Structure formats: structure tokens, C-alpha cells
Amino acid sequence: MARPARKPVETPAPRREPVTTEFPDFDRLIHEKTRLAIVSALAVNPSLTFNEMKAILKTTDGNVSVHARKLEDAGYLLCKKSFEGRMPKTAYSLTASGKRAFEKYIGHMEALIRAVGGK
Amino acid sequence: MVIVRDRRGEKRFALQWGGMPEPAPIHEHALSNLRYIREAMERASAFTSIPGWGGVVIGLTAVIAAFLAHDTATRSQWLRIWLAEAVVAAVIAAVTMVRKARLAHVSFSGAPARRFFISYFAPIVAGAALTVFLARAGFHEALPATWLLLYGASFVSSGAYSIPLVPVMGVCFMLLGIITGFVSFPVAAALLGAGFGGLHILFGVLIARRYGG
């Protein structure tokens, strides 16, 4: 006689902490690593050329271009194109809005550390 | 980034990736972000085109100068040899620095280079002026210690805007300068050769290996 199929034991799902989908309100545009590095580098330099930025970030031409363009589109970055002899030269600087956004971002991070870390 | 509730029901900010049981607390993420910003700022404000191999060549010319100066009959001849060595070293440093900066696309007109050179040249100018004053007073015995101390000071001060090895090199020069101030002139002259020769070669090799030439 075939044994009756055992009723599968219901294993309780692993207890998970209730997670809400609230996101802290901070600037997503600056939050991306490459863009954060671009803004940080420009915070300590009045202006940086494309090649200097590439050397500081240790990244590719395309990466610098794409992320700088996003910051420029948001009004955080000023991009000045000129010629040095026959060579095109691109220089980046932070706009007043970019400086404010960067300061606000740092303030936000510090507030998170104070509020959540309690330190 | 999400907000989780801990066992006491209190809200905690956290980063959560799919399937990861323990999300990283958001304050740790914020700390790491601030660290990243500080590192990016330090990288952007540092003048890194310090020529390692150029330093090695300068060290070798300094060793030659030390041997040539050792055989001189008068203190003024000894001084002339070291002044000639200073000119040779400056040319080597300038050429190798420009070459390294060009390869790394580092500008000499940018703020990091400006801060570096202002801090570097202040003690060098002081050293040049003191050389004139001491030589005119016939006090050549004080020159080796003065040069080592001020050359070291130039690297300690400019090192704040450069790679970490630069201020360490400066401290070594300064320590040697202090010792040199308490010994007789022949020993001081030998220590001068050991400093400008040996320390340049040692730190030149370290910089070249760690910081790309």
C-alpha cells in the first residue's frame, strides 16, 4: 500500500525586516560616482581642462564627456571650448548652482551620518 | 536606498540589493561617499608630476659633484662646483618634470601646480639668498647644513600639495641638515654629497616605481 503523500511542511518564510520604499531626498545627479568626482575635483579647482579631468578621474574620454554633459545640462557645469594653437581645448568649471548643489549634497550626507549613525 | 525598521520598530536608512539579507546602513554609505569626495578633492588638488627618474639622474650628478668638490683647494672653488651642480640639477628637474606632466596631461598653469611651486620656491629662494650672505662673509662651513635644511623644507612645504613621498623626502633632507650643522666641514661636505646624491637616488627610484616614472 502506497504511503499517503506527506503533507508538505510549510516552512515559514525567512523573517524580513519591514522595508519601506521611502528614499531620502538627495541629488541623484551628483550622487553617481563619476559625476561626484567631477564636481569634487572642480570644487578645489576654479577650472580644469578635459585632459586634466581625465587624468584625475583615471577614466576614458567617453566617460568624462557623458557625465560632464549631464552636469552641464543640469546647469551645474560650465563648459568652455577654445583653441590652443590648432588644438581644441575644453575647460570645465562649476556654476554657482553646481556649487550650491555640491554643498547641499555634502550637508545631506553629514546630516544622514548625524541622524542615523548618531555620531 | 530604502528605510527599514529594526526589531524595536525604529526607522533605519539602508542600502539594499536584491537577495542580500543584511543591507548596509545608510550612514556607512554616507561616510564612504564623503571619503570618496575627500579622495577626489585630494587627487584634484595634488601636483603629481614629480620626476622619479629625473631625481635619480640629479642624484648621480650630485655624487659626481661631491667627488669633484672633494679635490678642490679652496672653499670658493668648492662653492662654484656645487653652484654649477645646482644649475645642472635644475635643468634636469625642469626637463623631466615637463616631460612627465605632458605625458599625464597635467597643466603647469593649474591651481595644484601653482600651490606646489609657490611652496617649493619660497625656501629655495631663501637658500639662494643665504648662500650669497654666508659666502660673502666667508662662512662656507654653514653652507652644507643651510642647503640641506632649506632644500628639505621646500619639499616638506610643497609636499602638502603633492604625492605623500615628497614631504617624507623633505624630512630626511632636514634631518641630515641638522646633523650636518654639528660636524666639521669635510664631514659636512661628505654628508651633503650623501644627501643630494643618496636621498635623490633612493626617493627617485621609489617615486618612479610608485608614480609612473
Coordinates of C-alpha atoms in Angstrom, one line a residue:
Chain A
M1 CA 0.0 0.0 0.0
A2 CA 1.4 3.2 -1.0
R3 CA 2.1 5.6 1.8
P4 CA 0.0 8.6 1.7
A5 CA 1.9 11.5 0.4
R6 CA 3.2 13.6 3.2
K7 CA 1.7 16.9 3.6
P8 CA 4.5 19.3 2.8
V9 CA 5.7 21.1 5.8
E10 CA 5.2 24.7 5.5
T11 CA 8.4 26.3 6.2
P12 CA 8.0 29.9 7.4
A13 CA 9.5 32.4 5.0
P14 CA 12.6 33.9 6.4
R15 CA 11.7 36.8 8.6
R16 CA 12.4 40.0 6.8
E17 CA 12.5 43.4 8.3
P18 CA 9.7 45.6 7.0
V19 CA 11.1 47.7 4.2
T20 CA 9.6 50.9 3.1
T21 CA 10.3 52.4 -0.3
E22 CA 11.0 55.9 1.0
F23 CA 14.1 57.4 -0.5
P24 CA 16.0 60.1 1.3
D25 CA 15.7 63.3 -0.7
F26 CA 19.2 63.9 -2.2
D27 CA 20.6 65.0 -5.5
R28 CA 20.7 61.8 -7.7
L29 CA 22.6 63.6 -10.4
I30 CA 25.6 64.3 -8.2
H31 CA 25.3 61.0 -6.4
E32 CA 26.7 59.0 -9.3
K33 CA 30.4 58.2 -8.6
T34 CA 31.9 59.7 -11.8
R35 CA 29.8 62.9 -11.6
L36 CA 30.6 63.2 -7.9
A37 CA 34.3 63.0 -8.6
I38 CA 33.9 65.6 -11.4
V39 CA 32.1 68.0 -9.0
S40 CA 34.6 67.3 -6.2
A41 CA 37.6 68.0 -8.4
L42 CA 36.1 71.3 -9.6
A43 CA 35.3 72.3 -6.0
V44 CA 39.0 72.6 -5.3
N45 CA 40.0 74.0 -8.8
P46 CA 38.5 77.1 -10.4
S47 CA 38.8 75.3 -13.8
L48 CA 40.0 72.0 -15.2
T49 CA 40.7 71.0 -18.8
F50 CA 39.2 67.9 -20.3
N51 CA 42.6 66.1 -20.2
E52 CA 43.3 67.2 -16.6
M53 CA 39.9 65.9 -15.6
K54 CA 40.5 62.6 -17.4
A55 CA 43.9 62.2 -15.6
I56 CA 42.3 63.0 -12.2
L57 CA 39.4 60.6 -12.7
K58 CA 41.6 57.9 -14.4
T59 CA 38.8 57.2 -16.8
T60 CA 38.1 57.3 -20.6
D61 CA 37.3 60.2 -22.8
G62 CA 33.8 59.0 -23.4
N63 CA 33.1 58.6 -19.7
V64 CA 34.2 62.2 -18.9
S65 CA 32.2 63.6 -21.8
V66 CA 29.0 61.8 -21.0
H67 CA 29.0 62.7 -17.3
A68 CA 30.2 66.2 -17.8
R69 CA 27.4 66.7 -20.4
K70 CA 24.8 65.6 -17.9
L71 CA 26.1 68.0 -15.3
E72 CA 26.2 70.7 -17.9
D73 CA 22.6 70.0 -18.9
A74 CA 21.6 70.4 -15.3
G75 CA 23.3 73.8 -15.1
Y76 CA 25.9 72.6 -12.6
L77 CA 28.9 72.8 -15.0
L78 CA 30.1 75.4 -17.4
C79 CA 31.9 74.0 -20.4
K80 CA 34.2 76.5 -22.3
K81 CA 35.6 75.4 -25.7
S82 CA 38.6 77.2 -27.2
F83 CA 41.6 76.6 -29.3
E84 CA 45.2 76.4 -28.0
G85 CA 47.1 76.9 -31.3
R86 CA 45.3 74.4 -33.5
M87 CA 44.3 72.1 -30.7
P88 CA 40.8 72.3 -29.3
K89 CA 40.7 72.8 -25.6
T90 CA 37.7 72.2 -23.3
A91 CA 37.7 73.7 -19.8
Y92 CA 35.1 72.9 -17.2
S93 CA 34.2 75.0 -14.1
L94 CA 31.4 74.8 -11.5
T95 CA 28.5 77.2 -11.8
A96 CA 27.0 78.8 -8.7
S97 CA 24.2 76.4 -8.9
G98 CA 26.7 73.5 -9.1
K99 CA 28.5 74.8 -6.0
R100 CA 25.2 75.0 -4.1
A101 CA 24.2 71.5 -5.2
F102 CA 27.5 70.1 -4.1
E103 CA 27.4 71.9 -0.7
K104 CA 23.8 70.7 -0.2
Y105 CA 24.8 67.1 -1.1
I106 CA 27.7 67.1 1.4
G107 CA 25.3 68.6 4.0
H108 CA 22.8 65.9 3.3
M109 CA 25.5 63.1 3.8
E110 CA 26.6 64.7 7.0
A111 CA 23.0 65.0 8.2
L112 CA 22.5 61.3 7.5
I113 CA 25.6 60.4 9.5
R114 CA 24.5 62.5 12.4
A115 CA 20.8 61.4 12.3
V116 CA 21.2 57.7 11.6
G117 CA 24.6 57.0 12.8
G118 CA 24.1 59.0 15.9
K119 CA 27.8 60.1 15.8
Chain B
M1 CA 18.3 53.0 -0.8
V2 CA 15.5 52.1 1.5
I3 CA 14.2 52.7 5.0
V4 CA 14.0 49.6 7.1
R5 CA 12.6 49.1 10.6
D6 CA 14.7 47.4 13.2
R7 CA 13.4 45.0 15.8
R8 CA 12.4 47.8 18.1
G9 CA 10.4 49.3 15.2
E10 CA 12.7 52.3 14.7
K11 CA 13.4 53.5 11.2
R12 CA 16.9 53.0 9.8
F13 CA 18.1 54.1 6.4
A14 CA 19.8 51.2 4.5
L15 CA 21.1 50.2 1.1
Q16 CA 19.6 47.0 -0.2
W17 CA 20.5 44.9 -3.1
G18 CA 18.3 42.1 -4.4
G19 CA 18.5 39.0 -2.2
M20 CA 21.0 40.4 0.3
P21 CA 19.9 39.7 3.8
E22 CA 21.6 42.5 5.6
P23 CA 21.5 45.9 3.9
A24 CA 24.3 48.3 4.7
P25 CA 23.2 51.1 7.0
I26 CA 22.9 54.3 5.0
H27 CA 25.2 56.2 7.4
E28 CA 28.0 53.9 6.4
H29 CA 27.2 54.6 2.8
A30 CA 27.2 58.3 3.5
L31 CA 30.6 58.0 5.3
S32 CA 32.0 56.2 2.3
N33 CA 30.6 58.9 0.0
L34 CA 32.3 61.6 2.0
R35 CA 35.5 59.7 2.0
Y36 CA 35.2 59.4 -1.8
I37 CA 34.7 63.1 -2.1
R38 CA 37.7 63.9 0.0
E39 CA 39.9 61.5 -2.0
A40 CA 38.7 63.1 -5.3
M41 CA 39.5 66.5 -3.9
E42 CA 42.9 65.5 -2.7
R43 CA 43.7 63.9 -6.1
A44 CA 42.5 67.0 -7.9
S45 CA 44.5 69.4 -5.7
A46 CA 47.8 67.4 -5.8
F47 CA 50.6 68.2 -8.3
T48 CA 51.8 64.7 -9.1
S49 CA 54.3 65.3 -11.9
I50 CA 57.4 64.7 -9.7
P51 CA 60.0 63.1 -11.9
G52 CA 61.3 60.0 -10.2
W53 CA 63.9 59.1 -12.8
G54 CA 64.9 62.8 -13.0
G55 CA 65.6 62.6 -9.3
V56 CA 67.9 59.6 -9.9
V57 CA 69.8 61.4 -12.5
I58 CA 70.1 64.5 -10.3
G59 CA 71.4 62.2 -7.5
L60 CA 74.1 60.8 -9.8
T61 CA 75.3 64.3 -10.9
A62 CA 75.4 65.2 -7.2
V63 CA 77.6 62.3 -6.4
I64 CA 79.9 63.4 -9.2
A65 CA 79.8 67.0 -7.9
A66 CA 80.7 65.7 -4.4
F67 CA 83.8 63.9 -5.7
L68 CA 84.9 66.9 -7.8
A69 CA 84.3 69.3 -4.9
H70 CA 86.3 67.0 -2.5
D71 CA 89.5 67.6 -4.5
T72 CA 89.2 71.4 -4.6
A73 CA 92.0 73.5 -3.0
T74 CA 89.8 76.5 -1.9
R75 CA 86.3 76.9 -0.4
S76 CA 85.3 79.2 -3.3
Q77 CA 86.2 76.5 -5.8
W78 CA 84.1 74.1 -3.7
L79 CA 81.2 76.5 -3.8
R80 CA 81.5 77.0 -7.6
I81 CA 81.2 73.3 -8.2
W82 CA 78.1 73.0 -6.1
L83 CA 76.5 76.1 -7.7
A84 CA 77.2 74.5 -11.1
E85 CA 75.6 71.3 -9.8
A86 CA 72.6 73.3 -8.7
V87 CA 72.1 74.7 -12.3
V88 CA 72.6 71.2 -13.8
A89 CA 70.0 69.7 -11.3
A90 CA 67.5 72.5 -12.0
V91 CA 67.7 71.9 -15.8
I92 CA 67.3 68.1 -15.3
A93 CA 64.4 68.6 -12.9
A94 CA 62.7 71.1 -15.3
V95 CA 63.1 68.9 -18.4
T96 CA 62.0 65.6 -16.7
M97 CA 59.1 67.3 -14.9
V98 CA 57.7 68.9 -18.1
R99 CA 58.0 65.5 -19.9
K100 CA 56.2 63.7 -17.1
A101 CA 53.5 66.4 -16.9
R102 CA 52.9 66.3 -20.6
L103 CA 52.5 62.5 -20.6
A104 CA 50.0 62.7 -17.8
H105 CA 48.2 65.8 -19.3
V106 CA 49.0 67.8 -16.2
S107 CA 49.0 71.5 -16.6
F108 CA 51.6 73.9 -15.0
S109 CA 49.1 76.7 -15.0
G110 CA 46.5 75.0 -12.8
A111 CA 46.0 75.7 -9.1
P112 CA 47.7 72.4 -7.9
A113 CA 50.9 73.3 -9.8
R114 CA 50.8 76.9 -8.7
R115 CA 50.4 76.0 -5.0
F116 CA 53.2 73.4 -5.3
F117 CA 55.7 75.7 -6.9
I118 CA 55.0 78.7 -4.5
S119 CA 55.6 76.4 -1.5
Y120 CA 58.6 74.8 -3.2
F121 CA 60.4 78.0 -4.3
A122 CA 60.0 80.0 -1.1
P123 CA 62.6 78.1 0.9
I124 CA 64.8 77.7 -2.3
V125 CA 64.9 81.5 -2.7
A126 CA 65.7 81.8 1.0
G127 CA 68.5 79.3 0.5
A128 CA 69.9 81.2 -2.5
A129 CA 69.9 84.5 -0.6
L130 CA 71.6 82.8 2.5
T131 CA 74.2 81.3 0.2
V132 CA 75.2 84.8 -1.0
F133 CA 75.2 86.2 2.5
L134 CA 77.2 83.3 4.0
A135 CA 79.7 83.1 1.1
R136 CA 80.3 86.9 1.2
A137 CA 81.0 86.6 5.0
G138 CA 83.4 83.7 4.2
F139 CA 81.3 81.4 6.3
H140 CA 81.3 78.4 3.9
E141 CA 81.1 75.9 6.8
A142 CA 77.5 76.7 7.3
L143 CA 76.5 76.2 3.6
P144 CA 76.0 72.4 3.6
A145 CA 73.6 72.4 6.6
T146 CA 71.8 75.5 5.2
W147 CA 71.3 73.9 1.8
L148 CA 70.1 70.5 3.2
L149 CA 67.8 72.2 5.7
L150 CA 66.2 74.6 3.2
Y151 CA 66.0 72.1 0.3
G152 CA 64.3 69.7 2.8
A153 CA 61.9 72.5 3.9
S154 CA 61.0 73.2 0.3
F155 CA 59.8 69.5 -0.1
V156 CA 58.1 69.5 3.3
S157 CA 56.0 72.6 2.4
S158 CA 55.3 71.7 -1.2
G159 CA 54.7 68.1 -0.3
A160 CA 51.3 69.2 1.2
Y161 CA 50.2 69.6 -2.5
S162 CA 51.9 66.6 -3.9
I163 CA 52.4 62.9 -3.5
P164 CA 53.0 61.6 0.0
L165 CA 56.6 60.6 -0.6
V166 CA 57.6 64.2 -1.2
P167 CA 57.3 65.5 2.4
V168 CA 59.0 62.3 3.6
M169 CA 61.9 63.1 1.4
G170 CA 61.9 66.6 2.7
V171 CA 62.1 65.4 6.3
C172 CA 65.0 63.2 5.5
F173 CA 66.9 66.1 4.0
M174 CA 66.1 68.3 7.0
L175 CA 67.3 65.6 9.5
L176 CA 70.5 65.3 7.5
G177 CA 70.8 69.1 7.5
I178 CA 70.6 69.2 11.3
I179 CA 73.3 66.6 11.7
T180 CA 75.5 68.4 9.2
G181 CA 75.3 71.5 11.2
F182 CA 77.2 69.8 14.1
V183 CA 80.1 68.3 12.2
S184 CA 83.4 69.5 10.7
F185 CA 83.4 70.9 7.2
P186 CA 84.9 67.8 5.5
V187 CA 82.3 65.6 7.1
A188 CA 79.6 68.1 6.3
A189 CA 80.7 68.2 2.7
A190 CA 80.5 64.4 2.5
L191 CA 77.1 64.4 4.1
L192 CA 76.0 67.0 1.5
G193 CA 77.0 64.6 -1.2
A194 CA 75.3 61.7 0.6
G195 CA 72.1 63.8 0.9
F196 CA 71.9 65.3 -2.6
G197 CA 73.2 62.1 -4.1
G198 CA 71.9 59.2 -2.0
L199 CA 68.5 60.6 -1.0
H200 CA 67.7 61.8 -4.5
I201 CA 68.6 58.3 -5.9
L202 CA 66.6 56.5 -3.2
F203 CA 63.5 58.6 -3.4
G204 CA 63.8 58.9 -7.2
V205 CA 63.6 55.2 -7.6
L206 CA 60.6 54.9 -5.1
I207 CA 58.7 57.7 -6.9
A208 CA 59.5 56.3 -10.3
R209 CA 58.2 52.9 -9.3
R210 CA 55.1 54.0 -7.5
Y211 CA 54.1 57.1 -9.5
G212 CA 54.8 56.2 -13.1
G213 CA 58.3 57.5 -13.9

